[in-house]
């Protein structure tokens, strides 16, 4: 079983959180929504229910069409997304510091 990211551990293992976690982690790449669902471990029908709100709020943007499929990525120009990236980075650094301190105590 795969270990959850710090983002998922912090905010809970819910479909929207898993989608956001994948999109934040893979923010340099674009994907069709079928791959976003698969890589997020979210049922495609669940993703389709959540997707319109993500597009409406410009959390995700379409980047191009390839072989008839529209590709999407997280909109890193969106202020909310910028703050989520900042928060995710902070959570990772805090976790790394915590692990470092725990290892020092055990040594």
Short mmCIF file of C-alpha atoms in Angstrom, two decimals:
data_model
loop_
_atom_site.label_atom_id
_atom_site.label_comp_id
_atom_site.label_asym_id
_atom_site.label_seq_id
_atom_site.Cartn_x
_atom_site.Cartn_y
_atom_site.Cartn_z
CA UNK A 1 0.00 0.00 0.00
CA UNK A 2 1.29 3.42 -0.97
CA UNK A 3 1.95 5.96 1.78
CA UNK A 4 -0.13 9.14 1.58
CA UNK A 5 1.52 12.50 0.99
CA UNK A 6 1.83 15.10 3.73
CA UNK A 7 -0.91 17.10 1.98
CA UNK A 8 -3.34 14.17 2.17
CA UNK A 9 -2.34 13.32 5.75
CA UNK A 10 -2.97 16.92 6.76
CA UNK A 11 -6.28 17.54 5.00
CA UNK A 12 -7.74 14.04 4.85
CA UNK A 13 -8.03 11.28 2.31
CA UNK A 14 -10.93 12.65 0.24
CA UNK A 15 -11.33 12.65 -3.55
CA UNK A 16 -10.90 16.41 -3.94
CA UNK A 17 -7.80 16.40 -1.73
CA UNK A 18 -6.31 13.49 -3.72
CA UNK A 19 -6.98 15.36 -6.99
CA UNK A 20 -5.42 18.56 -5.65
CA UNK A 21 -2.44 16.61 -4.29
CA UNK A 22 -1.76 15.04 -7.68
CA UNK A 23 -2.20 18.34 -9.53
CA UNK A 24 0.09 20.19 -7.11
CA UNK A 25 2.75 17.49 -7.31
CA UNK A 26 2.54 17.31 -11.13
CA UNK A 27 2.05 21.01 -11.77
CA UNK A 28 4.60 21.17 -14.58
CA UNK A 29 2.70 18.68 -16.73
CA UNK A 30 -0.71 18.48 -18.36
CA UNK A 31 -2.97 15.44 -18.45
CA UNK A 32 -6.34 14.31 -19.79
CA UNK A 33 -8.92 14.03 -17.02
CA UNK A 34 -8.89 10.22 -17.30
CA UNK A 35 -5.21 10.19 -16.28
CA UNK A 36 -5.83 12.73 -13.53
CA UNK A 37 -8.50 10.43 -12.12
CA UNK A 38 -6.26 7.36 -12.38
CA UNK A 39 -3.18 9.07 -10.91
CA UNK A 40 -5.26 10.55 -8.10
CA UNK A 41 -6.87 7.18 -7.31
CA UNK A 42 -10.28 8.81 -7.75
CA UNK A 43 -13.18 7.20 -9.58
CA UNK A 44 -13.67 8.90 -12.95
CA UNK A 45 -17.35 9.59 -12.25
CA UNK A 46 -16.42 11.27 -8.96
CA UNK A 47 -13.82 13.40 -10.73
CA UNK A 48 -16.41 14.42 -13.35
CA UNK A 49 -18.67 15.68 -10.55
CA UNK A 50 -15.87 17.75 -8.98
CA UNK A 51 -14.25 18.97 -12.20
CA UNK A 52 -16.68 21.76 -13.23
CA UNK A 53 -16.07 23.63 -9.95
CA UNK A 54 -12.29 23.33 -10.39
CA UNK A 55 -12.59 24.78 -13.88
CA UNK A 56 -15.05 27.48 -12.79
CA UNK A 57 -12.70 28.63 -10.03
CA UNK A 58 -9.75 28.45 -12.45
CA UNK A 59 -7.94 25.99 -10.22
CA UNK A 60 -7.37 23.98 -13.40
CA UNK A 61 -7.03 25.20 -16.96
CA UNK A 62 -7.07 23.45 -20.31
CA UNK A 63 -3.69 23.62 -22.00
CA UNK A 64 -4.14 21.88 -25.34
CA UNK A 65 -5.92 19.14 -27.25
CA UNK A 66 -4.08 15.98 -28.22
CA UNK A 67 -5.68 13.16 -30.22
CA UNK A 68 -9.12 14.53 -29.42
CA UNK A 69 -8.52 14.69 -25.66
CA UNK A 70 -8.30 17.98 -23.79
CA UNK A 71 -5.32 18.20 -21.45
CA UNK A 72 -5.40 20.11 -18.17
CA UNK A 73 -3.04 21.28 -15.49
CA UNK A 74 -3.27 23.27 -12.31
CA UNK A 75 -3.28 27.03 -12.92
CA UNK A 76 -0.11 28.20 -11.19
CA UNK A 77 -1.04 31.81 -11.97
CA UNK A 78 -4.13 31.55 -9.76
CA UNK A 79 -3.50 33.20 -6.37
CA UNK A 80 -5.29 30.38 -4.53
CA UNK A 81 -3.10 27.79 -6.23
CA UNK A 82 0.02 29.81 -5.40
CA UNK A 83 -1.00 29.76 -1.73
CA UNK A 84 -1.71 26.02 -1.87
CA UNK A 85 1.77 25.41 -3.33
CA UNK A 86 3.24 27.57 -0.58
CA UNK A 87 1.26 25.68 2.07
CA UNK A 88 2.26 22.31 0.63
CA UNK A 89 5.94 23.34 0.63
CA UNK A 90 5.61 24.53 4.23
CA UNK A 91 4.00 21.24 5.30
CA UNK A 92 6.80 19.27 3.64
CA UNK A 93 9.53 21.33 5.31
CA UNK A 94 7.83 21.03 8.70
CA UNK A 95 7.54 17.26 8.29
CA UNK A 96 11.20 17.01 7.25
CA UNK A 97 12.28 19.04 10.30
CA UNK A 98 10.14 16.85 12.57
CA UNK A 99 11.69 13.68 11.12
CA UNK A 100 15.18 15.13 11.49
CA UNK A 101 14.56 15.93 15.17
CA UNK A 102 13.12 12.48 15.80
CA UNK A 103 16.19 10.85 14.21
CA UNK A 104 18.51 13.00 16.30
CA UNK A 105 16.69 11.95 19.48
CA UNK A 106 16.92 8.26 18.50
CA UNK A 107 20.64 8.49 17.67
#
